[in-house]
Amino acid sequence: MGRAGLTPERLTLAGAELADEAGFEQVTLSALARRFDVKVASLYSHLKNSQELKTRIALFALEELADRVADAVAGRAGKDALTAFANAYRDYARAHPGRYDAARFRLDPQTAAASAGVRHAQMTRAILRGYDLAEPDQTHAVRMLGSVFHGYVSLETAGGFSHTNVASQESWAWTLDALDAALRTRATP
Amino acid sequence: MGRAGLTPERLTLAGAELADEAGFEQVTLSALARRFDVKVASLYSHLKNSQELKTRIALFALEELADRVADAVAGRAGKDALTAFANAYRDYARAHPGRYDAARFRLDPQTAAASAGVRHAQMTRAILRGYDLAEPDQTHAVRMLGSVFHGYVSLETAGGFSHTNVASQESWAWTLDALDAALRTRATP
DNA sequence: GCGATTTGCCTATATGGTTTAGGTGAACGC
DNA sequence: GCGTTCACCTAAACCATATAGGCAAATCGC
């Protein structure tokens, strides 16, 4: 009887793929075991429980998303950086809806603190350097940007924008314009 | 053996309460049956399956939220209406996190079309009457506002804003200011 | 009132996901 | 070769979902 070559990393990646194909809520140890043609109990040698699998997928997605965003904003500033950040974020959610969902998975505080979520906040602050915002305005702006990006892609992927014939892409561009303008007028002299 | 007096309505309300107490994902027929001290199978006389229970809770929450928002914006206009809308929305999510989650439950298109979701869109458009936006700007603005409100309360209830000592309430007010300003500068002459 | 029917909840059972305990065989260290 | 470790196994308990079928209380026709 050959070995399937299970490792936490391979299980995490397969779980991420499964999430994109069938939705994050369909990520179960049973489904994962089927995918590797192995019995469910075998997975417990590599994962503490199903919670750990989901947490690992979440952390993996956060890293991957942070990498893409970092790549997109490198060498850009101002509205250019804002747009690159926002598009990288939205593109990731559209290309990997299951992983994006996973990135929203509730992590316990210490896991969250050690996650790439911190990089996300840092990159958002980096974007805002082009807008000359002093504290606490900068924190307010970080929260507003995070809210718009997350809210938009959540509603979009949930199909919320498909009932009118105005293209979502245009609303996205319009929203980024409005955000850029709002941030510029709030620059502290 | 006395009767428990089960009806779809009472089960839906109890499910909503359960969602607020333990989280929407903890809403199961088993938990509901325990709450009424009946056997799980008995619930199937009143509900087709667990999917229907969740759908009913979602529709209930959408109605309730729409009622609160309608009440809040009545007789207001401009920034006053925007603030009232936004606060009613956020207050509901904070007071009833499980129901708010339920309102985000994926409905099939025809159920969604018959739901209070339609009222939400109408009310958002009503808010924008004070800002003189022509189409397609109005649709863009509806989407942006929906994204900010949903995104903000999602991140806030997920604990995303609890790691800095800047009060979330201040960021919320700042964000509403910024949105109001952005909408005013986009008014079509 | 009394029989027939409907209603409300029941038991029993099947399916499938999670988790733990304990076992086996193949590979590897020496 | 011998023992240990590792990767995967069987078995079994627990819980949620769902269906089938039964019984008794409530309700309706007369």
PDB file of N, CA and C in Angstrom, chain B residues 13-101:
ATOM      1  N   LEU B  13     -38.140  32.985  14.506  1.00  0.00           N
ATOM      2  CA  LEU B  13     -37.749  33.952  15.536  1.00  0.00           C
ATOM      3  C   LEU B  13     -36.749  33.335  16.511  1.00  0.00           C
ATOM      4  N   ALA B  14     -37.029  32.109  16.929  1.00  0.00           N
ATOM      5  CA  ALA B  14     -36.113  31.427  17.843  1.00  0.00           C
ATOM      6  C   ALA B  14     -34.760  31.213  17.170  1.00  0.00           C
ATOM      7  N   GLY B  15     -34.785  30.921  15.888  1.00  0.00           N
ATOM      8  CA  GLY B  15     -33.538  30.751  15.141  1.00  0.00           C
ATOM      9  C   GLY B  15     -32.752  32.043  15.093  1.00  0.00           C
ATOM     10  N   ALA B  16     -33.456  33.162  14.934  1.00  0.00           N
ATOM     11  CA  ALA B  16     -32.787  34.461  14.907  1.00  0.00           C
ATOM     12  C   ALA B  16     -32.149  34.754  16.268  1.00  0.00           C
ATOM     13  N   GLU B  17     -32.858  34.430  17.336  1.00  0.00           N
ATOM     14  CA  GLU B  17     -32.313  34.646  18.676  1.00  0.00           C
ATOM     15  C   GLU B  17     -31.081  33.773  18.891  1.00  0.00           C
ATOM     16  N   LEU B  18     -31.201  32.539  18.448  1.00  0.00           N
ATOM     17  CA  LEU B  18     -30.074  31.611  18.553  1.00  0.00           C
ATOM     18  C   LEU B  18     -28.864  32.141  17.783  1.00  0.00           C
ATOM     19  N   ALA B  19     -29.118  32.703  16.613  1.00  0.00           N
ATOM     20  CA  ALA B  19     -28.034  33.252  15.793  1.00  0.00           C
ATOM     21  C   ALA B  19     -27.320  34.381  16.540  1.00  0.00           C
ATOM     22  N   ASP B  20     -28.094  35.250  17.181  1.00  0.00           N
ATOM     23  CA  ASP B  20     -27.480  36.360  17.902  1.00  0.00           C
ATOM     24  C   ASP B  20     -26.673  35.884  19.105  1.00  0.00           C
ATOM     25  N   GLU B  21     -27.150  34.808  19.714  1.00  0.00           N
ATOM     26  CA  GLU B  21     -26.477  34.315  20.915  1.00  0.00           C
ATOM     27  C   GLU B  21     -25.225  33.516  20.592  1.00  0.00           C
ATOM     28  N   ALA B  22     -25.306  32.686  19.567  1.00  0.00           N
ATOM     29  CA  ALA B  22     -24.232  31.718  19.332  1.00  0.00           C
ATOM     30  C   ALA B  22     -23.583  31.841  17.959  1.00  0.00           C
ATOM     31  N   GLY B  23     -24.123  32.734  17.118  1.00  0.00           N
ATOM     32  CA  GLY B  23     -23.577  32.845  15.763  1.00  0.00           C
ATOM     33  C   GLY B  23     -24.459  32.130  14.759  1.00  0.00           C
ATOM     34  N   PHE B  24     -24.567  32.696  13.586  1.00  0.00           N
ATOM     35  CA  PHE B  24     -25.471  32.147  12.575  1.00  0.00           C
ATOM     36  C   PHE B  24     -25.081  30.730  12.170  1.00  0.00           C
ATOM     37  N   GLU B  25     -23.793  30.449  12.188  1.00  0.00           N
ATOM     38  CA  GLU B  25     -23.356  29.106  11.767  1.00  0.00           C
ATOM     39  C   GLU B  25     -23.728  28.041  12.803  1.00  0.00           C
ATOM     40  N   GLN B  26     -24.097  28.475  14.006  1.00  0.00           N
ATOM     41  CA  GLN B  26     -24.524  27.527  15.040  1.00  0.00           C
ATOM     42  C   GLN B  26     -26.013  27.255  14.978  1.00  0.00           C
ATOM     43  N   VAL B  27     -26.707  27.895  14.047  1.00  0.00           N
ATOM     44  CA  VAL B  27     -28.151  27.676  13.900  1.00  0.00           C
ATOM     45  C   VAL B  27     -28.370  26.344  13.197  1.00  0.00           C
ATOM     46  N   THR B  28     -28.745  25.343  13.960  1.00  0.00           N
ATOM     47  CA  THR B  28     -29.004  24.008  13.417  1.00  0.00           C
ATOM     48  C   THR B  28     -30.380  23.554  13.885  1.00  0.00           C
ATOM     49  N   LEU B  29     -30.930  22.597  13.177  1.00  0.00           N
ATOM     50  CA  LEU B  29     -32.226  22.058  13.584  1.00  0.00           C
ATOM     51  C   LEU B  29     -32.104  21.373  14.940  1.00  0.00           C
ATOM     52  N   SER B  30     -30.967  20.770  15.174  1.00  0.00           N
ATOM     53  CA  SER B  30     -30.755  20.111  16.467  1.00  0.00           C
ATOM     54  C   SER B  30     -30.812  21.121  17.601  1.00  0.00           C
ATOM     55  N   ALA B  31     -30.109  22.228  17.437  1.00  0.00           N
ATOM     56  CA  ALA B  31     -30.088  23.243  18.484  1.00  0.00           C
ATOM     57  C   ALA B  31     -31.485  23.817  18.691  1.00  0.00           C
ATOM     58  N   LEU B  32     -32.195  24.008  17.602  1.00  0.00           N
ATOM     59  CA  LEU B  32     -33.539  24.566  17.682  1.00  0.00           C
ATOM     60  C   LEU B  32     -34.488  23.591  18.387  1.00  0.00           C
ATOM     61  N   ALA B  33     -34.346  22.306  18.067  1.00  0.00           N
ATOM     62  CA  ALA B  33     -35.187  21.291  18.699  1.00  0.00           C
ATOM     63  C   ALA B  33     -34.925  21.251  20.209  1.00  0.00           C
ATOM     64  N   ARG B  34     -33.652  21.352  20.598  1.00  0.00           N
ATOM     65  CA  ARG B  34     -33.314  21.389  22.020  1.00  0.00           C
ATOM     66  C   ARG B  34     -34.005  22.564  22.693  1.00  0.00           C
ATOM     67  N   ARG B  35     -33.979  23.705  22.006  1.00  0.00           N
ATOM     68  CA  ARG B  35     -34.552  24.917  22.578  1.00  0.00           C
ATOM     69  C   ARG B  35     -36.055  24.770  22.818  1.00  0.00           C
ATOM     70  N   PHE B  36     -36.733  24.007  21.983  1.00  0.00           N
ATOM     71  CA  PHE B  36     -38.179  23.823  22.151  1.00  0.00           C
ATOM     72  C   PHE B  36     -38.493  22.519  22.885  1.00  0.00           C
ATOM     73  N   ASP B  37     -37.449  21.791  23.234  1.00  0.00           N
ATOM     74  CA  ASP B  37     -37.606  20.516  23.924  1.00  0.00           C
ATOM     75  C   ASP B  37     -38.485  19.550  23.130  1.00  0.00           C
ATOM     76  N   VAL B  38     -38.203  19.455  21.854  1.00  0.00           N
ATOM     77  CA  VAL B  38     -38.879  18.474  21.001  1.00  0.00           C
ATOM     78  C   VAL B  38     -37.803  17.715  20.226  1.00  0.00           C
ATOM     79  N   LYS B  39     -38.214  16.678  19.518  1.00  0.00           N
ATOM     80  CA  LYS B  39     -37.272  15.924  18.704  1.00  0.00           C
ATOM     81  C   LYS B  39     -37.055  16.624  17.367  1.00  0.00           C
ATOM     82  N   VAL B  40     -35.873  16.423  16.830  1.00  0.00           N
ATOM     83  CA  VAL B  40     -35.525  17.110  15.578  1.00  0.00           C
ATOM     84  C   VAL B  40     -36.545  16.838  14.473  1.00  0.00           C
ATOM     85  N   ALA B  41     -36.958  15.590  14.359  1.00  0.00           N
ATOM     86  CA  ALA B  41     -37.844  15.219  13.252  1.00  0.00           C
ATOM     87  C   ALA B  41     -39.142  16.015  13.270  1.00  0.00           C
ATOM     88  N   SER B  42     -39.545  16.449  14.448  1.00  0.00           N
ATOM     89  CA  SER B  42     -40.796  17.202  14.555  1.00  0.00           C
ATOM     90  C   SER B  42     -40.729  18.518  13.790  1.00  0.00           C
ATOM     91  N   LEU B  43     -39.545  19.062  13.681  1.00  0.00           N
ATOM     92  CA  LEU B  43     -39.399  20.345  12.989  1.00  0.00           C
ATOM     93  C   LEU B  43     -39.717  20.220  11.507  1.00  0.00           C
ATOM     94  N   TYR B  44     -39.562  19.032  10.984  1.00  0.00           N
ATOM     95  CA  TYR B  44     -39.774  18.841   9.546  1.00  0.00           C
ATOM     96  C   TYR B  44     -41.249  18.929   9.151  1.00  0.00           C
ATOM     97  N   SER B  45     -42.118  18.982  10.136  1.00  0.00           N
ATOM     98  CA  SER B  45     -43.534  19.224   9.816  1.00  0.00           C
ATOM     99  C   SER B  45     -43.764  20.697   9.513  1.00  0.00           C
ATOM    100  N   HIS B  46     -42.811  21.541   9.943  1.00  0.00           N
ATOM    101  CA  HIS B  46     -43.006  22.988   9.816  1.00  0.00           C
ATOM    102  C   HIS B  46     -41.995  23.644   8.879  1.00  0.00           C
ATOM    103  N   LEU B  47     -40.910  22.939   8.643  1.00  0.00           N
ATOM    104  CA  LEU B  47     -39.852  23.457   7.769  1.00  0.00           C
ATOM    105  C   LEU B  47     -39.433  22.361   6.806  1.00  0.00           C
ATOM    106  N   LYS B  48     -39.192  22.741   5.556  1.00  0.00           N
ATOM    107  CA  LYS B  48     -38.801  21.732   4.576  1.00  0.00           C
ATOM    108  C   LYS B  48     -37.463  21.095   4.959  1.00  0.00           C
ATOM    109  N   ASN B  49     -36.528  21.918   5.317  1.00  0.00           N
ATOM    110  CA  ASN B  49     -35.209  21.428   5.716  1.00  0.00           C
ATOM    111  C   ASN B  49     -34.439  22.575   6.383  1.00  0.00           C
ATOM    112  N   SER B  50     -33.187  22.359   6.692  1.00  0.00           N
ATOM    113  CA  SER B  50     -32.434  23.381   7.419  1.00  0.00           C
ATOM    114  C   SER B  50     -32.164  24.597   6.526  1.00  0.00           C
ATOM    115  N   GLN B  51     -32.072  24.363   5.240  1.00  0.00           N
ATOM    116  CA  GLN B  51     -31.916  25.456   4.285  1.00  0.00           C
ATOM    117  C   GLN B  51     -33.084  26.439   4.396  1.00  0.00           C
ATOM    118  N   GLU B  52     -34.292  25.891   4.495  1.00  0.00           N
ATOM    119  CA  GLU B  52     -35.456  26.769   4.582  1.00  0.00           C
ATOM    120  C   GLU B  52     -35.421  27.587   5.869  1.00  0.00           C
ATOM    121  N   LEU B  53     -34.998  26.958   6.949  1.00  0.00           N
ATOM    122  CA  LEU B  53     -34.883  27.717   8.206  1.00  0.00           C
ATOM    123  C   LEU B  53     -33.953  28.908   8.025  1.00  0.00           C
ATOM    124  N   LYS B  54     -32.798  28.659   7.450  1.00  0.00           N
ATOM    125  CA  LYS B  54     -31.819  29.737   7.275  1.00  0.00           C
ATOM    126  C   LYS B  54     -32.350  30.819   6.345  1.00  0.00           C
ATOM    127  N   THR B  55     -33.013  30.394   5.290  1.00  0.00           N
ATOM    128  CA  THR B  55     -33.600  31.365   4.357  1.00  0.00           C
ATOM    129  C   THR B  55     -34.634  32.231   5.074  1.00  0.00           C
ATOM    130  N   ARG B  56     -35.467  31.591   5.886  1.00  0.00           N
ATOM    131  CA  ARG B  56     -36.489  32.342   6.614  1.00  0.00           C
ATOM    132  C   ARG B  56     -35.846  33.345   7.580  1.00  0.00           C
ATOM    133  N   ILE B  57     -34.803  32.931   8.252  1.00  0.00           N
ATOM    134  CA  ILE B  57     -34.133  33.853   9.178  1.00  0.00           C
ATOM    135  C   ILE B  57     -33.537  35.019   8.396  1.00  0.00           C
ATOM    136  N   ALA B  58     -32.952  34.714   7.245  1.00  0.00           N
ATOM    137  CA  ALA B  58     -32.366  35.768   6.408  1.00  0.00           C
ATOM    138  C   ALA B  58     -33.431  36.775   5.983  1.00  0.00           C
ATOM    139  N   LEU B  59     -34.579  36.282   5.533  1.00  0.00           N
ATOM    140  CA  LEU B  59     -35.649  37.176   5.081  1.00  0.00           C
ATOM    141  C   LEU B  59     -36.190  38.000   6.243  1.00  0.00           C
ATOM    142  N   PHE B  60     -36.316  37.358   7.382  1.00  0.00           N
ATOM    143  CA  PHE B  60     -36.767  38.046   8.589  1.00  0.00           C
ATOM    144  C   PHE B  60     -35.812  39.180   8.945  1.00  0.00           C
ATOM    145  N   ALA B  61     -34.521  38.899   8.924  1.00  0.00           N
ATOM    146  CA  ALA B  61     -33.522  39.913   9.271  1.00  0.00           C
ATOM    147  C   ALA B  61     -33.525  41.057   8.263  1.00  0.00           C
ATOM    148  N   LEU B  62     -33.661  40.734   6.993  1.00  0.00           N
ATOM    149  CA  LEU B  62     -33.707  41.778   5.962  1.00  0.00           C
ATOM    150  C   LEU B  62     -34.897  42.706   6.184  1.00  0.00           C
ATOM    151  N   GLU B  63     -36.044  42.131   6.502  1.00  0.00           N
ATOM    152  CA  GLU B  63     -37.243  42.938   6.786  1.00  0.00           C
ATOM    153  C   GLU B  63     -36.997  43.846   7.981  1.00  0.00           C
ATOM    154  N   GLU B  64     -36.515  43.227   9.043  1.00  0.00           N
ATOM    155  CA  GLU B  64     -36.326  43.968  10.290  1.00  0.00           C
ATOM    156  C   GLU B  64     -35.346  45.120  10.090  1.00  0.00           C
ATOM    157  N   LEU B  65     -34.258  44.829   9.399  1.00  0.00           N
ATOM    158  CA  LEU B  65     -33.254  45.864   9.142  1.00  0.00           C
ATOM    159  C   LEU B  65     -33.832  46.978   8.268  1.00  0.00           C
ATOM    160  N   ALA B  66     -34.594  46.580   7.243  1.00  0.00           N
ATOM    161  CA  ALA B  66     -35.204  47.578   6.361  1.00  0.00           C
ATOM    162  C   ALA B  66     -36.168  48.467   7.157  1.00  0.00           C
ATOM    163  N   ASP B  67     -36.913  47.852   8.075  1.00  0.00           N
ATOM    164  CA  ASP B  67     -37.830  48.634   8.909  1.00  0.00           C
ATOM    165  C   ASP B  67     -37.074  49.676   9.728  1.00  0.00           C
ATOM    166  N   ARG B  68     -36.000  49.249  10.338  1.00  0.00           N
ATOM    167  CA  ARG B  68     -35.234  50.171  11.189  1.00  0.00           C
ATOM    168  C   ARG B  68     -34.659  51.317  10.379  1.00  0.00           C
ATOM    169  N   VAL B  69     -34.109  50.964   9.218  1.00  0.00           N
ATOM    170  CA  VAL B  69     -33.516  51.996   8.373  1.00  0.00           C
ATOM    171  C   VAL B  69     -34.591  52.970   7.887  1.00  0.00           C
ATOM    172  N   ALA B  70     -35.728  52.424   7.466  1.00  0.00           N
ATOM    173  CA  ALA B  70     -36.810  53.276   6.974  1.00  0.00           C
ATOM    174  C   ALA B  70     -37.242  54.246   8.067  1.00  0.00           C
ATOM    175  N   ASP B  71     -37.345  53.725   9.266  1.00  0.00           N
ATOM    176  CA  ASP B  71     -37.734  54.545  10.405  1.00  0.00           C
ATOM    177  C   ASP B  71     -36.714  55.651  10.650  1.00  0.00           C
ATOM    178  N   ALA B  72     -35.431  55.295  10.520  1.00  0.00           N
ATOM    179  CA  ALA B  72     -34.360  56.248  10.834  1.00  0.00           C
ATOM    180  C   ALA B  72     -34.268  57.380   9.820  1.00  0.00           C
ATOM    181  N   VAL B  73     -34.498  57.070   8.554  1.00  0.00           N
ATOM    182  CA  VAL B  73     -34.299  58.101   7.528  1.00  0.00           C
ATOM    183  C   VAL B  73     -35.557  58.933   7.270  1.00  0.00           C
ATOM    184  N   ALA B  74     -36.685  58.496   7.842  1.00  0.00           N
ATOM    185  CA  ALA B  74     -37.938  59.217   7.590  1.00  0.00           C
ATOM    186  C   ALA B  74     -37.801  60.686   7.987  1.00  0.00           C
ATOM    187  N   GLY B  75     -38.137  61.557   7.079  1.00  0.00           N
ATOM    188  CA  GLY B  75     -38.119  62.982   7.373  1.00  0.00           C
ATOM    189  C   GLY B  75     -36.750  63.620   7.371  1.00  0.00           C
ATOM    190  N   ARG B  76     -35.742  62.887   6.916  1.00  0.00           N
ATOM    191  CA  ARG B  76     -34.392  63.454   6.860  1.00  0.00           C
ATOM    192  C   ARG B  76     -33.914  63.556   5.420  1.00  0.00           C
ATOM    193  N   ALA B  77     -32.913  64.380   5.199  1.00  0.00           N
ATOM    194  CA  ALA B  77     -32.367  64.523   3.854  1.00  0.00           C
ATOM    195  C   ALA B  77     -30.886  64.855   3.940  1.00  0.00           C
ATOM    196  N   GLY B  78     -30.189  64.700   2.827  1.00  0.00           N
ATOM    197  CA  GLY B  78     -28.783  65.071   2.756  1.00  0.00           C
ATOM    198  C   GLY B  78     -27.924  64.291   3.736  1.00  0.00           C
ATOM    199  N   LYS B  79     -26.949  64.967   4.339  1.00  0.00           N
ATOM    200  CA  LYS B  79     -26.032  64.272   5.231  1.00  0.00           C
ATOM    201  C   LYS B  79     -26.746  63.707   6.440  1.00  0.00           C
ATOM    202  N   ASP B  80     -27.785  64.402   6.852  1.00  0.00           N
ATOM    203  CA  ASP B  80     -28.583  63.942   7.984  1.00  0.00           C
ATOM    204  C   ASP B  80     -29.162  62.560   7.702  1.00  0.00           C
ATOM    205  N   ALA B  81     -29.686  62.384   6.502  1.00  0.00           N
ATOM    206  CA  ALA B  81     -30.265  61.104   6.110  1.00  0.00           C
ATOM    207  C   ALA B  81     -29.173  60.043   5.956  1.00  0.00           C
ATOM    208  N   LEU B  82     -28.064  60.446   5.365  1.00  0.00           N
ATOM    209  CA  LEU B  82     -26.945  59.521   5.176  1.00  0.00           C
ATOM    210  C   LEU B  82     -26.477  58.966   6.522  1.00  0.00           C
ATOM    211  N   THR B  83     -26.310  59.864   7.475  1.00  0.00           N
ATOM    212  CA  THR B  83     -25.854  59.463   8.807  1.00  0.00           C
ATOM    213  C   THR B  83     -26.872  58.562   9.492  1.00  0.00           C
ATOM    214  N   ALA B  84     -28.138  58.927   9.381  1.00  0.00           N
ATOM    215  CA  ALA B  84     -29.186  58.125  10.026  1.00  0.00           C
ATOM    216  C   ALA B  84     -29.228  56.716   9.436  1.00  0.00           C
ATOM    217  N   PHE B  85     -29.140  56.637   8.124  1.00  0.00           N
ATOM    218  CA  PHE B  85     -29.122  55.350   7.434  1.00  0.00           C
ATOM    219  C   PHE B  85     -27.941  54.521   7.928  1.00  0.00           C
ATOM    220  N   ALA B  86     -26.785  55.119   7.863  1.00  0.00           N
ATOM    221  CA  ALA B  86     -25.559  54.402   8.217  1.00  0.00           C
ATOM    222  C   ALA B  86     -25.586  53.929   9.665  1.00  0.00           C
ATOM    223  N   ASN B  87     -26.070  54.795  10.552  1.00  0.00           N
ATOM    224  CA  ASN B  87     -26.100  54.419  11.965  1.00  0.00           C
ATOM    225  C   ASN B  87     -27.124  53.335  12.248  1.00  0.00           C
ATOM    226  N   ALA B  88     -28.268  53.413  11.595  1.00  0.00           N
ATOM    227  CA  ALA B  88     -29.280  52.375  11.782  1.00  0.00           C
ATOM    228  C   ALA B  88     -28.722  51.019  11.350  1.00  0.00           C
ATOM    229  N   TYR B  89     -28.009  51.049  10.251  1.00  0.00           N
ATOM    230  CA  TYR B  89     -27.394  49.845   9.701  1.00  0.00           C
ATOM    231  C   TYR B  89     -26.362  49.272  10.682  1.00  0.00           C
ATOM    232  N   ARG B  90     -25.459  50.136  11.098  1.00  0.00           N
ATOM    233  CA  ARG B  90     -24.392  49.676  11.991  1.00  0.00           C
ATOM    234  C   ARG B  90     -24.951  49.244  13.340  1.00  0.00           C
ATOM    235  N   ASP B  91     -25.911  50.004  13.860  1.00  0.00           N
ATOM    236  CA  ASP B  91     -26.501  49.659  15.157  1.00  0.00           C
ATOM    237  C   ASP B  91     -27.176  48.290  15.106  1.00  0.00           C
ATOM    238  N   TYR B  92     -27.840  48.030  14.005  1.00  0.00           N
ATOM    239  CA  TYR B  92     -28.507  46.729  13.885  1.00  0.00           C
ATOM    240  C   TYR B  92     -27.481  45.602  13.891  1.00  0.00           C
ATOM    241  N   ALA B  93     -26.416  45.797  13.140  1.00  0.00           N
ATOM    242  CA  ALA B  93     -25.383  44.755  13.058  1.00  0.00           C
ATOM    243  C   ALA B  93     -24.735  44.507  14.419  1.00  0.00           C
ATOM    244  N   ARG B  94     -24.575  45.558  15.192  1.00  0.00           N
ATOM    245  CA  ARG B  94     -23.955  45.411  16.508  1.00  0.00           C
ATOM    246  C   ARG B  94     -24.915  44.786  17.507  1.00  0.00           C
ATOM    247  N   ALA B  95     -26.191  45.148  17.400  1.00  0.00           N
ATOM    248  CA  ALA B  95     -27.181  44.614  18.340  1.00  0.00           C
ATOM    249  C   ALA B  95     -27.556  43.172  17.989  1.00  0.00           C
ATOM    250  N   HIS B  96     -27.521  42.856  16.710  1.00  0.00           N
ATOM    251  CA  HIS B  96     -27.962  41.533  16.258  1.00  0.00           C
ATOM    252  C   HIS B  96     -26.967  40.940  15.270  1.00  0.00           C
ATOM    253  N   PRO B  97     -25.775  40.620  15.741  1.00  0.00           N
ATOM    254  CA  PRO B  97     -24.737  40.135  14.818  1.00  0.00           C
ATOM    255  C   PRO B  97     -25.147  38.878  14.068  1.00  0.00           C
ATOM    256  N   GLY B  98     -25.875  37.983  14.737  1.00  0.00           N
ATOM    257  CA  GLY B  98     -26.289  36.752  14.072  1.00  0.00           C
ATOM    258  C   GLY B  98     -27.307  37.019  12.980  1.00  0.00           C
ATOM    259  N   ARG B  99     -28.256  37.911  13.275  1.00  0.00           N
ATOM    260  CA  ARG B  99     -29.256  38.248  12.258  1.00  0.00           C
ATOM    261  C   ARG B  99     -28.593  38.982  11.099  1.00  0.00           C
ATOM    262  N   TYR B 100     -27.632  39.841  11.436  1.00  0.00           N
ATOM    263  CA  TYR B 100     -26.941  40.561  10.367  1.00  0.00           C
ATOM    264  C   TYR B 100     -26.219  39.576   9.443  1.00  0.00           C
ATOM    265  N   ASP B 101     -25.563  38.621  10.060  1.00  0.00           N
ATOM    266  CA  ASP B 101     -24.920  37.556   9.284  1.00  0.00           C
ATOM    267  C   ASP B 101     -25.945  36.838   8.423  1.00  0.00           C
TER     268      ASP B 101
END
